[in-house]
Short mmCIF file of C-alpha atoms in Angstrom, two decimals:
data_model
loop_
_atom_site.label_atom_id
_atom_site.label_comp_id
_atom_site.label_asym_id
_atom_site.label_seq_id
_atom_site.Cartn_x
_atom_site.Cartn_y
_atom_site.Cartn_z
CA ILE A 1 -3.13 23.95 -29.35
CA ARG A 2 -3.38 24.75 -25.64
CA ARG A 3 -4.64 22.32 -23.04
CA GLN A 4 -5.83 22.58 -19.46
CA ARG A 5 -7.06 20.06 -16.91
CA GLN A 6 -9.39 20.82 -14.00
CA MET A 7 -11.31 18.85 -11.39
CA CYS A 8 -14.98 19.67 -11.46
CA ILE A 9 -18.44 18.28 -10.80
CA ARG A 10 -21.32 17.06 -12.97
CA ASP A 11 -24.89 15.92 -12.82
CA ARG A 12 -26.11 15.34 -16.37
CA ALA A 13 -24.41 15.03 -19.73
CA THR A 14 -25.57 18.39 -21.10
CA VAL A 15 -24.57 22.01 -20.53
CA GLN A 16 -27.13 24.82 -20.53
CA PHE A 17 -24.89 27.17 -22.48
CA ASP A 18 -25.26 30.86 -21.55
CA PRO A 19 -23.04 33.23 -23.59
CA THR A 20 -23.25 35.93 -20.91
CA ASN A 21 -21.53 33.61 -18.44
CA GLN A 22 -18.06 33.99 -19.89
CA TRP A 23 -16.29 31.01 -18.37
CA TRP A 24 -15.96 29.61 -21.91
CA LEU A 25 -14.15 32.80 -23.01
CA HIS A 26 -11.73 33.30 -20.11
CA LYS A 27 -11.22 29.58 -19.35
CA GLY A 28 -11.06 30.42 -15.68
CA THR A 29 -13.18 29.12 -12.82
CA ILE A 30 -15.99 26.96 -14.14
CA PRO A 31 -19.46 27.76 -12.75
CA ASN A 32 -21.89 25.10 -11.54
CA LEU A 33 -22.55 23.58 -14.94
CA PHE A 34 -23.71 20.35 -13.32
CA SER A 35 -24.79 19.24 -9.85
CA SER A 36 -22.29 18.76 -7.05
CA LYS A 37 -22.48 14.96 -6.77
CA ILE A 38 -20.51 13.53 -9.67
CA LYS A 39 -16.95 14.49 -10.53
CA PHE A 40 -15.11 14.91 -13.81
CA LEU A 41 -11.90 16.01 -15.50
CA MET A 42 -11.91 18.76 -18.10
CA GLU A 43 -9.52 19.60 -20.93
CA PHE A 44 -9.82 22.04 -23.80
CA ASP A 45 -8.21 22.63 -27.19
CA ASP A 46 -8.04 25.94 -29.06
CA HIS A 47 -7.83 26.30 -32.84
CA ARG A 48 -7.56 29.66 -34.62
CA ILE A 49 -9.02 30.03 -38.11
CA GLU A 50 -7.86 33.01 -40.19
CA LYS A 51 -10.41 34.09 -42.78
CA ARG A 52 -10.64 36.73 -45.49
CA LEU A 53 -11.58 40.31 -44.57
CA HIS A 54 -9.06 40.04 -41.73
CA GLU A 55 -11.44 37.93 -39.63
CA SER A 56 -10.10 35.57 -37.00
CA PHE A 57 -12.29 32.86 -35.45
CA ILE A 58 -11.61 30.60 -32.49
CA VAL A 59 -12.88 27.02 -32.31
CA ARG A 60 -12.67 25.97 -28.67
CA ASP A 61 -13.39 22.36 -27.72
CA PHE A 62 -14.17 21.45 -24.09
CA TYR A 63 -14.05 17.78 -23.10
CA PHE A 64 -15.70 16.76 -19.82
CA LEU A 65 -14.67 13.24 -18.78
CA PHE A 66 -16.94 11.61 -16.19
CA GLU A 67 -16.15 8.83 -13.72
CA ASP A 68 -17.49 6.08 -15.98
CA TYR A 69 -15.26 7.55 -18.73
CA SER A 70 -18.16 8.67 -20.83
CA GLN A 71 -17.67 12.28 -21.87
CA LEU A 72 -19.36 15.43 -23.10
CA HIS A 73 -17.79 17.33 -25.99
CA LEU A 74 -18.81 21.00 -25.99
CA MET A 75 -17.63 23.08 -28.95
CA VAL A 76 -17.85 26.88 -29.06
CA THR A 77 -16.96 29.03 -32.08
CA PHE A 78 -16.64 32.80 -32.01
CA ASP A 79 -15.14 35.83 -33.74
CA GLU A 80 -12.18 37.05 -31.69
CA SER A 81 -13.15 40.68 -32.26
CA ASN A 82 -16.66 40.22 -30.80
CA PRO A 83 -16.90 36.90 -28.91
CA GLU A 84 -20.13 37.22 -26.96
CA ALA A 85 -22.19 38.47 -29.94
CA THR A 86 -20.90 35.83 -32.36
CA VAL A 87 -20.48 32.71 -30.21
CA GLN A 88 -22.21 29.52 -31.29
CA SER A 89 -22.16 26.25 -29.40
CA SER A 90 -22.87 22.58 -30.00
CA GLN A 91 -22.41 19.52 -27.82
CA LYS A 92 -22.53 15.75 -27.98
CA PHE A 93 -22.32 12.90 -25.50
CA VAL A 94 -19.71 10.20 -26.15
CA ALA A 95 -20.05 6.79 -24.47
CA LEU A 96 -17.00 4.73 -23.53
CA LYS A 97 -16.08 1.88 -25.87
CA ASN A 98 -14.49 -0.90 -23.82
CA ASP A 99 -11.37 -2.52 -25.26
CA PRO A 100 -10.10 -5.57 -23.29
CA THR A 101 -6.97 -5.78 -25.45
CA LEU A 102 -5.92 -2.27 -24.51
CA LEU A 103 -6.59 -2.99 -20.83
CA SER A 104 -4.13 -5.88 -21.00
CA GLU A 105 -1.57 -3.64 -22.68
CA PHE A 106 -2.02 -0.98 -19.99
CA SER A 107 -1.34 -3.60 -17.32
CA GLU A 108 1.92 -4.57 -19.01
CA LYS A 109 2.99 -0.96 -19.53
CA PHE A 110 1.57 1.19 -16.73
CA GLY A 111 0.80 -1.53 -14.20
CA ALA A 112 4.33 -2.90 -14.35
CA PHE A 113 5.75 0.59 -13.79
CA ILE A 114 3.41 1.24 -10.86
CA PHE A 115 4.31 -2.08 -9.22
CA LYS A 116 8.07 -1.62 -9.62
CA SER A 117 7.88 1.97 -8.38
CA ALA A 118 5.88 0.99 -5.31
CA HIS A 119 8.20 -1.93 -4.54
CA SER A 120 11.26 0.33 -4.77
CA LEU A 121 9.72 2.63 -2.15
CA LEU A 122 9.19 -0.06 0.52
CA GLN A 123 10.24 1.10 3.99
CA SER A 124 10.66 4.68 2.77
CA ARG A 125 8.49 7.59 3.92
CA THR A 126 5.92 9.35 1.73
CA SER A 127 2.73 11.37 2.08
CA ASP A 128 1.12 10.25 -1.20
CA LEU A 129 2.28 6.86 -2.45
CA VAL A 130 -0.22 6.30 -5.28
CA GLY A 131 -0.50 9.93 -6.36
CA GLY A 132 3.26 10.36 -6.44
CA ILE A 133 3.74 7.33 -8.71
CA LEU A 134 0.91 8.28 -11.07
CA SER A 135 2.13 11.88 -11.38
CA LYS A 136 5.25 10.54 -13.12
CA MET A 137 3.01 9.30 -15.97
CA ASN A 138 0.57 12.25 -16.11
CA LYS A 139 1.33 12.96 -19.78
CA GLU A 140 0.34 9.42 -20.77
CA ILE A 141 -2.46 8.36 -18.41
CA ILE A 142 -5.86 9.58 -17.26
CA MET A 143 -5.18 10.93 -13.80
CA PRO A 144 -7.50 10.10 -10.87
CA ILE A 145 -10.89 11.81 -10.78
CA ASP A 146 -11.46 13.37 -7.36
CA SER A 147 -9.07 10.89 -5.70
CA ARG A 148 -11.59 8.06 -6.01
CA THR A 149 -11.63 6.86 -9.63
CA PHE A 150 -8.22 5.63 -10.74
CA GLY A 151 -9.06 3.86 -13.98
CA VAL A 152 -11.39 1.23 -15.41
CA THR A 153 -13.02 -0.91 -12.72
CA MET A 154 -11.74 -4.48 -12.91
CA PHE A 155 -13.32 -5.70 -9.67
CA SER A 156 -15.99 -4.27 -7.38
CA HIS A 157 -17.26 -5.68 -4.10
CA LYS A 158 -19.57 -4.59 -1.32
CA ALA A 159 -19.35 -6.29 2.07
CA GLY A 160 -21.98 -8.98 2.55
CA GLN A 161 -22.59 -9.55 -1.16
CA PRO A 162 -21.43 -12.52 -3.28
CA ILE A 163 -17.90 -12.27 -4.66
CA ASN A 164 -17.55 -12.22 -8.44
CA GLU A 165 -14.75 -14.75 -8.88
CA GLY A 166 -14.57 -14.16 -12.63
CA ASP A 167 -13.61 -10.52 -12.06
CA LEU A 168 -11.10 -11.54 -9.37
CA LYS A 169 -9.08 -13.38 -12.00
CA SER A 170 -8.60 -10.13 -13.96
CA ILE A 171 -6.72 -8.41 -11.10
CA GLN A 172 -3.06 -7.79 -11.92
CA ALA A 173 -0.03 -6.40 -10.12
CA GLY A 174 0.05 -2.62 -10.50
CA ASP A 175 -3.72 -2.21 -10.34
CA ILE A 176 -5.02 0.23 -7.73
CA LEU A 177 -7.08 -0.95 -4.74
CA VAL A 178 -9.55 1.59 -3.34
CA ILE A 179 -11.55 1.04 -0.14
CA ARG A 180 -14.31 3.31 1.16
CA LYS A 181 -15.59 3.03 4.73
CA GLY A 182 -14.29 -0.52 5.09
CA LYS A 183 -14.22 -2.51 8.31
CA PHE A 184 -12.21 -5.74 8.44
CA GLU A 185 -12.24 -8.36 11.16
CA SER A 186 -8.75 -9.17 12.38
CA HIS A 187 -7.96 -12.39 14.22
CA LYS A 188 -5.38 -12.19 17.00
CA LYS A 189 -3.76 -14.79 19.21
CA LEU A 190 -5.80 -16.65 21.85
CA GLY A 191 -8.89 -16.45 19.60
CA MET A 192 -9.37 -12.71 20.14
CA LYS A 193 -10.86 -10.57 17.36
CA ASP A 194 -10.37 -6.94 16.47
CA THR A 195 -11.84 -4.58 13.84
CA ILE A 196 -9.68 -2.52 11.51
CA SER A 197 -11.21 0.54 9.81
CA ILE A 198 -9.94 1.48 6.34
CA GLY A 199 -10.86 4.44 4.12
CA MET A 200 -12.91 6.38 6.64
CA ASP A 201 -11.53 9.79 5.62
CA VAL A 202 -13.03 12.06 2.95
CA ALA A 203 -10.44 10.78 0.49
CA PRO A 204 -10.72 6.98 0.19
CA TYR A 205 -7.88 4.57 0.95
CA ALA A 206 -5.77 3.72 -2.13
CA SER A 207 -2.85 1.30 -2.52
CA VAL A 208 -0.94 -0.65 -5.17
CA VAL A 209 -1.92 -4.28 -5.78
CA THR A 210 0.97 -6.75 -5.79
CA ASP A 211 -0.93 -10.05 -5.93
CA PHE A 212 -4.30 -11.70 -5.43
CA ASP A 213 -4.58 -15.12 -3.78
CA LEU A 214 -7.65 -16.82 -5.26
CA ASN A 215 -7.51 -19.65 -2.74
CA LYS A 216 -7.68 -17.32 0.25
CA ASN A 217 -9.60 -14.46 -1.44
CA LYS A 218 -6.84 -12.18 -0.24
CA VAL A 219 -5.46 -9.11 -2.01
CA ARG A 220 -1.87 -8.20 -1.22
CA VAL A 221 -0.83 -4.58 -1.56
CA ILE A 222 1.86 -1.99 -1.01
CA GLU A 223 0.37 0.85 0.99
CA GLU A 224 1.19 3.92 2.98
CA HIS A 225 0.79 3.47 6.74
CA ASP A 226 1.59 6.34 9.09
CA GLY A 227 3.72 7.89 6.36
CA LYS A 228 5.74 4.71 5.74
CA VAL A 229 5.50 2.44 2.68
CA VAL A 230 4.77 -1.14 3.77
CA GLN A 231 3.33 -4.41 2.50
CA SER A 232 -0.09 -5.52 3.69
CA SER A 233 -3.05 -7.70 2.72
CA TYR A 234 -6.84 -7.72 2.98
CA LYS A 235 -9.02 -10.81 2.99
CA LEU A 236 -12.41 -10.30 1.34
CA ASP A 237 -14.10 -12.76 3.69
CA ASN A 238 -13.05 -10.56 6.63
CA MET A 239 -14.66 -7.44 5.18
CA LYS A 240 -17.69 -6.71 7.35
CA SER A 241 -18.77 -3.34 5.89
CA GLY A 242 -17.81 -0.89 3.18
CA LYS A 243 -16.91 -1.10 -0.50
CA MET A 244 -13.77 -1.92 -2.43
CA LYS A 245 -12.80 -1.53 -6.06
CA VAL A 246 -9.76 -2.50 -8.07
CA PHE A 247 -8.92 -0.13 -10.93
CA ARG A 248 -6.74 -0.55 -14.01
CA VAL A 249 -4.88 2.68 -14.79
CA ILE A 250 -5.52 3.60 -18.43
CA GLY A 251 -3.77 5.58 -21.13
CA LYS A 252 -5.32 8.72 -22.58
CA ASN A 253 -5.85 6.93 -25.89
CA TYR A 254 -8.49 4.72 -24.20
CA VAL A 255 -10.89 7.67 -24.17
CA GLY A 256 -9.65 9.30 -27.37
CA TRP A 257 -7.48 11.90 -25.65
#
């Protein structure tokens, strides 16, 4: 069995399969199967079937994993001696089945590793804190999708909206905090106020959660700042615009991979 992972883009959970477009045969650059708005990961498996009359068939399974962790399974079967004339395809959509027990186990296993790794890097210099830690577990976990989806969403908040305190209680050390286009009010001495912008770049801000203070609605993190790994915190009540999410990194078994 051979496997490959690619970052790609999707729009709907079906593929208009065209045998003359031979991406499925060469497993190279994938054409615009979906629209350009929604991202996904792709892996494939190959299985060879030897038959009588010296025939050899390939069963090739493509798995497209979307940001909500639903997925499309596309299967193509063809005779190796004449692929384009013999290829047949079928596909099915697979919804995610949530498993709270597994999420707790992932926190104890992956979350603990992420937290300890981040803590050990404090005051050191790095260009990719979160990505560097996750890459050490790439054989076990679902890697980030387009640098913005890092796992199952445990908490989601948009500035100006009510805070879901029930979801706040599920946040654990080692979860990943992501902020997009966030602006936080910062209080200085002598009553002066300032605004801090977070996650304004194309790639959103991402850091490692160390703790959440329910009394102050404050999330404490280990983050990368000007190339240096430091501790910081963000108070939800001071968030004036933007969105934040807290993700739980998951194992491949959560989606059947």
